[in-house]
mmCIF file of C-alpha atoms in Angstrom:
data_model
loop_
_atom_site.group_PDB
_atom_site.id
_atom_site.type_symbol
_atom_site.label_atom_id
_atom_site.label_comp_id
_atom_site.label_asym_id
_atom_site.label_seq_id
_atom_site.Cartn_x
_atom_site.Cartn_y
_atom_site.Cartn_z
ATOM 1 C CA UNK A 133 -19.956 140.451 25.135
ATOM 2 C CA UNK A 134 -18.000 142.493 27.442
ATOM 3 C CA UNK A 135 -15.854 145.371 27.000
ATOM 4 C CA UNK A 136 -14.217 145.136 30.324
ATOM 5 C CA UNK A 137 -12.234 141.820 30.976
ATOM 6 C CA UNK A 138 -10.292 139.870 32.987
ATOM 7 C CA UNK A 139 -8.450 138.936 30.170
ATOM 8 C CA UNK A 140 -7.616 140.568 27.091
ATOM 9 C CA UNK A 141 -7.196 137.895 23.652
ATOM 10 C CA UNK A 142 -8.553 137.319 20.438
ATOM 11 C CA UNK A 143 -5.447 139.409 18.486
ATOM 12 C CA UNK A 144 -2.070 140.521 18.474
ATOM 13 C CA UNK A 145 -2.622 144.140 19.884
ATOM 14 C CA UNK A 146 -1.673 146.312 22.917
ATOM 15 C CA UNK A 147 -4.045 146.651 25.487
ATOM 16 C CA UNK A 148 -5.560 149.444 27.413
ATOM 17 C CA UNK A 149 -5.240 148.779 30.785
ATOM 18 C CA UNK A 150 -7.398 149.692 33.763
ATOM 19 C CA UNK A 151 -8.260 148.637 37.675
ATOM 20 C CA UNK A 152 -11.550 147.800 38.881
ATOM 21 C CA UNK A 153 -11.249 149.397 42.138
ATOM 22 C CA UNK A 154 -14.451 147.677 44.403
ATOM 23 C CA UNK A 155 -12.249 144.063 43.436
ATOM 24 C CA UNK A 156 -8.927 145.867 43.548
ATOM 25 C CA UNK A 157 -8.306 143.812 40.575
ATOM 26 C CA UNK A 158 -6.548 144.433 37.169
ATOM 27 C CA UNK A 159 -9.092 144.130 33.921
ATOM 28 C CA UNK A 160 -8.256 145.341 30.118
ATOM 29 C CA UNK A 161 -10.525 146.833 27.628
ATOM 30 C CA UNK A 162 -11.597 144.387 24.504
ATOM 31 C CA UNK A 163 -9.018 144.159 22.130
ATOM 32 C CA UNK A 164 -11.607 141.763 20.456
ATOM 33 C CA UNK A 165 -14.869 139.778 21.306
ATOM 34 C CA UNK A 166 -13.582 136.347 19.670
ATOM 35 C CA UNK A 167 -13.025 134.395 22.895
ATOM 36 C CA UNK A 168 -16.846 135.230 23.923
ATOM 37 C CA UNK A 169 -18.121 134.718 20.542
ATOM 38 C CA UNK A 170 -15.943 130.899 20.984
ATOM 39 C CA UNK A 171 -17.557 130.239 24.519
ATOM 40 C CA UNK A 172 -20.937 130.677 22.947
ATOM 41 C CA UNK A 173 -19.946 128.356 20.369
ATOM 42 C CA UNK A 174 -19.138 126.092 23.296
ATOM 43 C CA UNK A 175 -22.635 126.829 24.864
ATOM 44 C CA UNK A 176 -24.435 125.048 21.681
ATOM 45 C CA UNK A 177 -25.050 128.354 19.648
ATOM 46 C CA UNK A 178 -23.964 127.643 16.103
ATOM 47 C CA UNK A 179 -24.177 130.834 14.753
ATOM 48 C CA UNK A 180 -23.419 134.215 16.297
ATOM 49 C CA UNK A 181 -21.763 137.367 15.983
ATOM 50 C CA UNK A 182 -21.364 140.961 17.030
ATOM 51 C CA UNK A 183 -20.977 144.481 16.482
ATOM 52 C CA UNK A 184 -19.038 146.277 19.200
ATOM 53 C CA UNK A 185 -16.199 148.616 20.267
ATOM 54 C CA UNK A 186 -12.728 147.326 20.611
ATOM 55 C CA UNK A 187 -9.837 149.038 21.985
ATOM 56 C CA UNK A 188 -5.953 148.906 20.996
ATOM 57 C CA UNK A 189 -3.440 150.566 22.794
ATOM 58 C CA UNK A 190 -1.408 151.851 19.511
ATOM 59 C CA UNK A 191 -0.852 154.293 16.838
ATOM 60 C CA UNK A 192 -2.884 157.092 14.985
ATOM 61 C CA UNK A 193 -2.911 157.988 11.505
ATOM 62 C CA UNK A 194 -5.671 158.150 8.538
ATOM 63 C CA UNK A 195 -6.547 154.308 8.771
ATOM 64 C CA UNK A 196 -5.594 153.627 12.506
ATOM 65 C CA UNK A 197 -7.685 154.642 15.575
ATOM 66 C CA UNK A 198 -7.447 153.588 19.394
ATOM 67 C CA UNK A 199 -11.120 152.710 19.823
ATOM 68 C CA UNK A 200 -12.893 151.298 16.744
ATOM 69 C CA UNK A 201 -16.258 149.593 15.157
ATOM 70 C CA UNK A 202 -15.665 145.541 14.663
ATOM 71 C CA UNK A 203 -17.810 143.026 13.485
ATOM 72 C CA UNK A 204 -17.423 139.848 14.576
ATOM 73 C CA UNK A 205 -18.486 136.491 13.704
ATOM 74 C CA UNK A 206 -18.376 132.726 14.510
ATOM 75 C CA UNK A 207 -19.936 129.966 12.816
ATOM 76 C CA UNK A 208 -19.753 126.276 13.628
ATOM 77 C CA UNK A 209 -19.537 123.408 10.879
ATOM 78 C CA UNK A 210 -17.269 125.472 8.366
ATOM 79 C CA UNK A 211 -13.631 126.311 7.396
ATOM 80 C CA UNK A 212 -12.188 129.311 6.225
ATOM 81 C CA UNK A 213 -13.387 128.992 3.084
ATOM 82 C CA UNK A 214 -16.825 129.689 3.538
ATOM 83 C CA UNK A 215 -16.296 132.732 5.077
ATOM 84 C CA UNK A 216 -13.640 134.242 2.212
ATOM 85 C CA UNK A 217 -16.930 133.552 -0.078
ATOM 86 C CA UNK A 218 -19.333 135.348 3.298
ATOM 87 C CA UNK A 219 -16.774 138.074 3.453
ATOM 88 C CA UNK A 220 -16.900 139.048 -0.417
ATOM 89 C CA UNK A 221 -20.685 138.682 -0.473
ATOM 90 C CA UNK A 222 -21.374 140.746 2.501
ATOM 91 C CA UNK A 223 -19.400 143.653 1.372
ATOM 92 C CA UNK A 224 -20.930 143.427 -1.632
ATOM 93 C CA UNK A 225 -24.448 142.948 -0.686
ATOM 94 C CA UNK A 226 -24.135 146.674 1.359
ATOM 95 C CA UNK A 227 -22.703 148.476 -1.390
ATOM 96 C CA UNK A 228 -25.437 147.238 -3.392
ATOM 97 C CA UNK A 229 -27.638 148.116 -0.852
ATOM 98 C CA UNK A 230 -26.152 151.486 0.207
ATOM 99 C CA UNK A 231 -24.796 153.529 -2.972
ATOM 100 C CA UNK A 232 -26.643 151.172 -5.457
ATOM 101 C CA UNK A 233 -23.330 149.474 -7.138
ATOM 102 C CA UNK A 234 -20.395 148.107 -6.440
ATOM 103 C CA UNK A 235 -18.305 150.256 -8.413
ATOM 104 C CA UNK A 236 -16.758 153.315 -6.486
ATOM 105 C CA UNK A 237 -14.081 155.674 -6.301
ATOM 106 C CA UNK A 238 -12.077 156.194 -3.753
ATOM 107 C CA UNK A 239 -9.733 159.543 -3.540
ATOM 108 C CA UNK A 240 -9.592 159.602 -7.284
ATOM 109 C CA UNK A 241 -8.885 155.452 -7.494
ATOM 110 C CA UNK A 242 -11.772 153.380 -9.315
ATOM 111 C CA UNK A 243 -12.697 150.089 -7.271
ATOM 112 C CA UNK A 244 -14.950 147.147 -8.368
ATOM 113 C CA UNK A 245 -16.576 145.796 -4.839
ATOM 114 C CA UNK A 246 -17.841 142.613 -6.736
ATOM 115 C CA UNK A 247 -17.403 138.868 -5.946
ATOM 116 C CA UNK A 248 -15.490 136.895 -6.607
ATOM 117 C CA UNK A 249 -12.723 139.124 -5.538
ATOM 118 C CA UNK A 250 -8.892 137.710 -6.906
ATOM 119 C CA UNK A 251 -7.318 135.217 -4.009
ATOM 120 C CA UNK A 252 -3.448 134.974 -3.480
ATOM 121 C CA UNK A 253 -1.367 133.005 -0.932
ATOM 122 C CA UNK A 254 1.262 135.232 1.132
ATOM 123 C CA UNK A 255 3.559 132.929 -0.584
ATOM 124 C CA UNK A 256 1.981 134.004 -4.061
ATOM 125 C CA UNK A 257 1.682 137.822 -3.297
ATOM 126 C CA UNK A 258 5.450 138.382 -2.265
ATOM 127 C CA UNK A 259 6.476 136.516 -5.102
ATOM 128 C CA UNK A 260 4.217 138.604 -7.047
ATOM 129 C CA UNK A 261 4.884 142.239 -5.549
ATOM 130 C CA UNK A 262 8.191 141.557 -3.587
ATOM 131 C CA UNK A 263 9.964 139.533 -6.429
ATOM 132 C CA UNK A 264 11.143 136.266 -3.773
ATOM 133 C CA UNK A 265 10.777 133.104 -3.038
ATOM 134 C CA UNK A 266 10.337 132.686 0.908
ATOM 135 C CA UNK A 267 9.879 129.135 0.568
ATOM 136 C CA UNK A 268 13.266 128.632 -0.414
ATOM 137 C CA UNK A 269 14.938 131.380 1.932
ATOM 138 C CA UNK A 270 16.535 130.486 4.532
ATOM 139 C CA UNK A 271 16.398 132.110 7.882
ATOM 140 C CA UNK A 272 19.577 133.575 7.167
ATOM 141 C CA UNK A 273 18.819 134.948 3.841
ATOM 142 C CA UNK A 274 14.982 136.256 5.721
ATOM 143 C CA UNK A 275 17.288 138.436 8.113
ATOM 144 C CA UNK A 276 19.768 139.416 4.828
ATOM 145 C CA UNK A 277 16.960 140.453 3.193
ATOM 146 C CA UNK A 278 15.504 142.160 6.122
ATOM 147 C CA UNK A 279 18.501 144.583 6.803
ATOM 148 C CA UNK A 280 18.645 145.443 2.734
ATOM 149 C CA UNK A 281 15.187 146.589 2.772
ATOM 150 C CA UNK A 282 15.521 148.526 5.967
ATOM 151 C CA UNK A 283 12.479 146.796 7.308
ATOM 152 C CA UNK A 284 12.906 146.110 11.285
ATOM 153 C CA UNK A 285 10.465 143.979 13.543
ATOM 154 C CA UNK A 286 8.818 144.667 16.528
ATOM 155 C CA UNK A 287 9.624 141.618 18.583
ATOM 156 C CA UNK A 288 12.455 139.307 17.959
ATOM 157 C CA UNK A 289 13.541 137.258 15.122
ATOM 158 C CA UNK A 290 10.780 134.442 14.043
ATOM 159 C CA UNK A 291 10.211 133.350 10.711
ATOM 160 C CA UNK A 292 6.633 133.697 9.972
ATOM 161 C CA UNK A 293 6.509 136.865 11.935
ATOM 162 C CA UNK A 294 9.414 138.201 8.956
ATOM 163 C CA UNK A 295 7.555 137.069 6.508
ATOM 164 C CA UNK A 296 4.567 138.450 7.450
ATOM 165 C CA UNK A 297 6.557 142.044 8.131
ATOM 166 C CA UNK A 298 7.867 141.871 4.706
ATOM 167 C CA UNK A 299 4.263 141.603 3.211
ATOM 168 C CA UNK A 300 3.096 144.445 5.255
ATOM 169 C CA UNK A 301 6.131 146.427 3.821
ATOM 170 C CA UNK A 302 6.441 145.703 0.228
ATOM 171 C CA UNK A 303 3.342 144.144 -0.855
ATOM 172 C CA UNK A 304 -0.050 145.614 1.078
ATOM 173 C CA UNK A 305 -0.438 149.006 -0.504
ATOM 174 C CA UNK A 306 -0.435 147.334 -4.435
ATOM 175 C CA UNK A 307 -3.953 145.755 -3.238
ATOM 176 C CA UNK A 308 -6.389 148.267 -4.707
ATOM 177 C CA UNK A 309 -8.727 146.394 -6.111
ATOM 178 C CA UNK A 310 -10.407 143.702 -2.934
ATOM 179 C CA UNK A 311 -7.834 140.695 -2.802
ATOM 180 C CA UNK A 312 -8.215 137.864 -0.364
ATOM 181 C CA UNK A 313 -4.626 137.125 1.056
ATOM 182 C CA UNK A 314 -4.843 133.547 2.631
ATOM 183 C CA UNK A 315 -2.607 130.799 4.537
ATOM 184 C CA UNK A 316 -0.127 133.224 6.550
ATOM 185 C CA UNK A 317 2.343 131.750 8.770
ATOM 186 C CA UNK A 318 1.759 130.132 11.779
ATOM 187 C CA UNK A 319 3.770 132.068 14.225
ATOM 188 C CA UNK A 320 1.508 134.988 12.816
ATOM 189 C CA UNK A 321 -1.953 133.232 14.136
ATOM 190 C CA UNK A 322 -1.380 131.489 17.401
ATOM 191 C CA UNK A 323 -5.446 131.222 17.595
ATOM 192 C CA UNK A 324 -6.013 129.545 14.386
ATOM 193 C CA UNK A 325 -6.065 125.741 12.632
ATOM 194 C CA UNK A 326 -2.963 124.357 10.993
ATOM 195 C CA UNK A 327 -3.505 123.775 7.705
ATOM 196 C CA UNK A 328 -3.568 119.436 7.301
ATOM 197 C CA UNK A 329 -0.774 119.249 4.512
ATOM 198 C CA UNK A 330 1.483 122.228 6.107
ATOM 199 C CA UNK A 331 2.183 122.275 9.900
ATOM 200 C CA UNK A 332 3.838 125.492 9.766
ATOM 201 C CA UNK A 333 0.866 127.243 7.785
ATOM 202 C CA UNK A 334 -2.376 128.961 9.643
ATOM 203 C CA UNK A 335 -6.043 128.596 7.968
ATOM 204 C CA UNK A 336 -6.020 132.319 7.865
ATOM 205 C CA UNK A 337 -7.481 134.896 5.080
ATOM 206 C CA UNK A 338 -7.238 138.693 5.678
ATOM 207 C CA UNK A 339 -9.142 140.567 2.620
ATOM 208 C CA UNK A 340 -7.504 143.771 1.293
ATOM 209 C CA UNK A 341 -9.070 146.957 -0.630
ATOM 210 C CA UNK A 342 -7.246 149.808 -1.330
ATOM 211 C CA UNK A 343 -4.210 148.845 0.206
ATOM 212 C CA UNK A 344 -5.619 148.298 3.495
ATOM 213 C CA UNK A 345 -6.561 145.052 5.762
ATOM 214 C CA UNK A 346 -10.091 144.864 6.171
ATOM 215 C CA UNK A 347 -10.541 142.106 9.037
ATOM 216 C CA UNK A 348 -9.207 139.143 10.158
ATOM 217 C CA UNK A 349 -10.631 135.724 9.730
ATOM 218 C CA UNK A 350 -9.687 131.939 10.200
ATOM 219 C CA UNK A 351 -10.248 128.735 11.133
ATOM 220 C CA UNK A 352 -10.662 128.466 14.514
ATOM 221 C CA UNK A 353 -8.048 126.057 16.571
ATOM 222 C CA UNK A 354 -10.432 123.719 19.059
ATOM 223 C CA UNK A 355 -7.710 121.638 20.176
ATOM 224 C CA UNK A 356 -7.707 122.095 23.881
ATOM 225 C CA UNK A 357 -4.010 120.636 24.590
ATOM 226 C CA UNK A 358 -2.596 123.023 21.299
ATOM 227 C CA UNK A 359 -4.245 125.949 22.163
ATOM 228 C CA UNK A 360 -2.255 125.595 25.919
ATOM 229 C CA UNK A 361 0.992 124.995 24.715
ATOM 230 C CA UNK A 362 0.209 128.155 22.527
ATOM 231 C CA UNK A 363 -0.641 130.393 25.056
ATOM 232 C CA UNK A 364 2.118 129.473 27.369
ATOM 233 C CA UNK A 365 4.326 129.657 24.353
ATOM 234 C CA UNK A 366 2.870 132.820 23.882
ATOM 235 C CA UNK A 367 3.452 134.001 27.397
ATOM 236 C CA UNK A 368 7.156 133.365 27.241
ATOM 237 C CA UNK A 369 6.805 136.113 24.379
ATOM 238 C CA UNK A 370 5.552 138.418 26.403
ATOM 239 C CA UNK A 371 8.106 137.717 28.865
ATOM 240 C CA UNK A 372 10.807 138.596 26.392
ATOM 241 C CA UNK A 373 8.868 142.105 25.141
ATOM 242 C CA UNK A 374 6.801 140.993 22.941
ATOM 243 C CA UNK A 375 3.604 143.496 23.868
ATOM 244 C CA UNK A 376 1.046 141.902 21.530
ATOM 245 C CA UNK A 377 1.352 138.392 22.591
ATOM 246 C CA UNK A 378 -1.632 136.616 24.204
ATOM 247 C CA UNK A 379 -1.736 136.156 28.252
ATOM 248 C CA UNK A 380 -2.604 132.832 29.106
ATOM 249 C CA UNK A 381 -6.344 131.926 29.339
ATOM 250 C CA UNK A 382 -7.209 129.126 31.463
ATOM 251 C CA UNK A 383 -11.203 129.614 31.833
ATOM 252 C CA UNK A 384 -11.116 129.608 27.567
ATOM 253 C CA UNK A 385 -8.687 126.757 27.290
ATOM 254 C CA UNK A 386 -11.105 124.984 30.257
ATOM 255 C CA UNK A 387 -14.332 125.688 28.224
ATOM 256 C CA UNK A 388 -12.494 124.373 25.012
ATOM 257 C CA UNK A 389 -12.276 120.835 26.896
ATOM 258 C CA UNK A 390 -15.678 120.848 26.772
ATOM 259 C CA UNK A 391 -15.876 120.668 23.043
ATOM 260 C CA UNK A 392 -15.934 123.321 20.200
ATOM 261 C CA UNK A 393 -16.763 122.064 16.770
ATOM 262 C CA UNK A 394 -14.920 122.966 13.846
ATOM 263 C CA UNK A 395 -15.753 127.117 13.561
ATOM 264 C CA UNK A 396 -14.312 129.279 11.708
ATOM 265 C CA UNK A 397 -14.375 133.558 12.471
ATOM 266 C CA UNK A 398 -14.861 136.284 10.581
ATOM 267 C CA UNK A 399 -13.670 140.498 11.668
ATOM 268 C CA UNK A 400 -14.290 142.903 9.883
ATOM 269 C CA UNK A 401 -13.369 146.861 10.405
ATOM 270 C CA UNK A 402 -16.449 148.797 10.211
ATOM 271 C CA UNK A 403 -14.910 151.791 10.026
ATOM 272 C CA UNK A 404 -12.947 151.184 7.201
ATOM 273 C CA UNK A 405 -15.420 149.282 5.207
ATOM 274 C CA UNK A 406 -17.777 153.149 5.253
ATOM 275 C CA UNK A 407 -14.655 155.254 4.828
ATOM 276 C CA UNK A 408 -14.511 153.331 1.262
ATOM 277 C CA UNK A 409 -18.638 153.604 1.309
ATOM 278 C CA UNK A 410 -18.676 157.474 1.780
ATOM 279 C CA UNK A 411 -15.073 158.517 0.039
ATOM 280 C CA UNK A 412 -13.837 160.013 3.521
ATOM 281 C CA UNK A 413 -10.036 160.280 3.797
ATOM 282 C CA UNK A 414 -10.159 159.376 7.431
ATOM 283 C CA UNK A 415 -11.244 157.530 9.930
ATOM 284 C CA UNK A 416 -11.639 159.349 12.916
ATOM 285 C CA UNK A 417 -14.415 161.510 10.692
ATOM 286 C CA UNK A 418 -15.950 158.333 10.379
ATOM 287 C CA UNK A 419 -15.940 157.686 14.075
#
């Protein structure tokens, strides 16, 4: 898959940006591989996945680095909720393999890598940690609550993108022990399935140890006409200064009309996933 494209997609990050002079034409460096990985899909491959560099234009610190490792997957004929049980088994099956258990200790905290790992809806884990009800907060109350906490967003005001904000803030860093956080807003995953019984709910599952997201994952949306009306949705977003949203793809949304069968993806950060491995307080030693 390449690392220079036309088009950058497959997550909410900033690009790098660069010009291939011979074409005198603009091209980005891979935020992700997904849309490749989805064409192949497309193609009649039913499994596949890679291991590559991505690149996101955005900040530094013990956890966060510009150019990272990513694994990515896509498999045809299955939800999300084969790869939550892929996920935990993988990252158990190389600690087993690598240090021999899946018990290890990481800057002075104990953590049990084992499957199955504890599962929580967003809904379920800021009720938990955060001590509210979303579901029955208005969007008024979402903002109230917003300004008490002192927790501002990025872009402007949309509900699943609060309520995804005030996990980040309030309830990520109690996940020591691996936790599989599933169903996150909509507005959160423009590239994933609606869930059947909730329209405003994303097939998503991001898995959490130590306080830290450890990939991204969902079901993949293969609806042609949705996935255009999100992407020029998501293009008005831009518009307004929204830096993360997703240009509009027409050769992905054109290979879609071909026919993608129910996939779902799996991402997971590499880097991470042997910082916790090899006890190494950051990443960029990793790297």
């Amino acid at each position: 898959t390449p690392i220079l494209q036309p088009l950058y997609g497959g997550g909410a990050a900033k690009p790098f940006i660069s010009e291939l002079n011979a074409l005198k034409m603009k091209i980005y460096l891979a935020i992700s591989h997904e849309l490749y990985l989805k064409r192949l899909i497309v193609g009649g491959y039913e499994k596949v996945y890679v291991m590559n560099r991505v690149f996101r234009n955005e900040g530094l610190d013990s956890t966060h680095n510009p150019e990272f490792t990513i694994l990515e997957t896509m498999w045809a004929y299955v939800d999300y909720n084969s790869n939550m049980d892929l996920f935990e088994e993988m990252v158990e099956d190389v600690a087993r393999k690598i240090l021999g258990t899946t018990k290890i200790e990481y800057q002075g905290k104990k953590i049990d890598l084992k499957s199955p790992w504890k599962r929580m809806t967003m809904v379920q884990a800021i009720k938990k940690y955060a001590k509210i009800d979303i579901t029955k907060m208005s969007d008024a109350k979402l903002k109230s609550f917003l300004k008490k906490k002192n927790i501002k967003l990025k872009v402007e005001f949309r509900r699943g993108i609060a309520i995804e904000e005030i996990f980040s803030e309030l309830v990520e860093h109690n996940l020591v022990q691996p936790t599989i956080i599933y169903d996150y807003p909509l507005d959160t995953s423009p590239l994933a399935k609606t869930k059947e019984d909730d329209p405003n709910i994303a097939e998503r599952f991001e898995p959490y140890i130590n306080g830290w997201e450890m990939g991204n994952n969902y079901t993949e949306l293969n609806d042609p006409e949705r996935l255009k009306s999100i992407f020029l949705e998501q293009s008005e977003f831009k518009k307004r200064g929204d830096e993360e949203a997703a240009p509009y793809d027409k050769d992905f949304v054109d290979a879609l009309e071909y026919g993608m069968p129910p996939t779902s993806g799996l991402g997971l950060g590499v880097d991470r996933l042997i910082m916790l491995l090899t006890n190494q307080p950051s990443i960029r030693d990793v790297i």
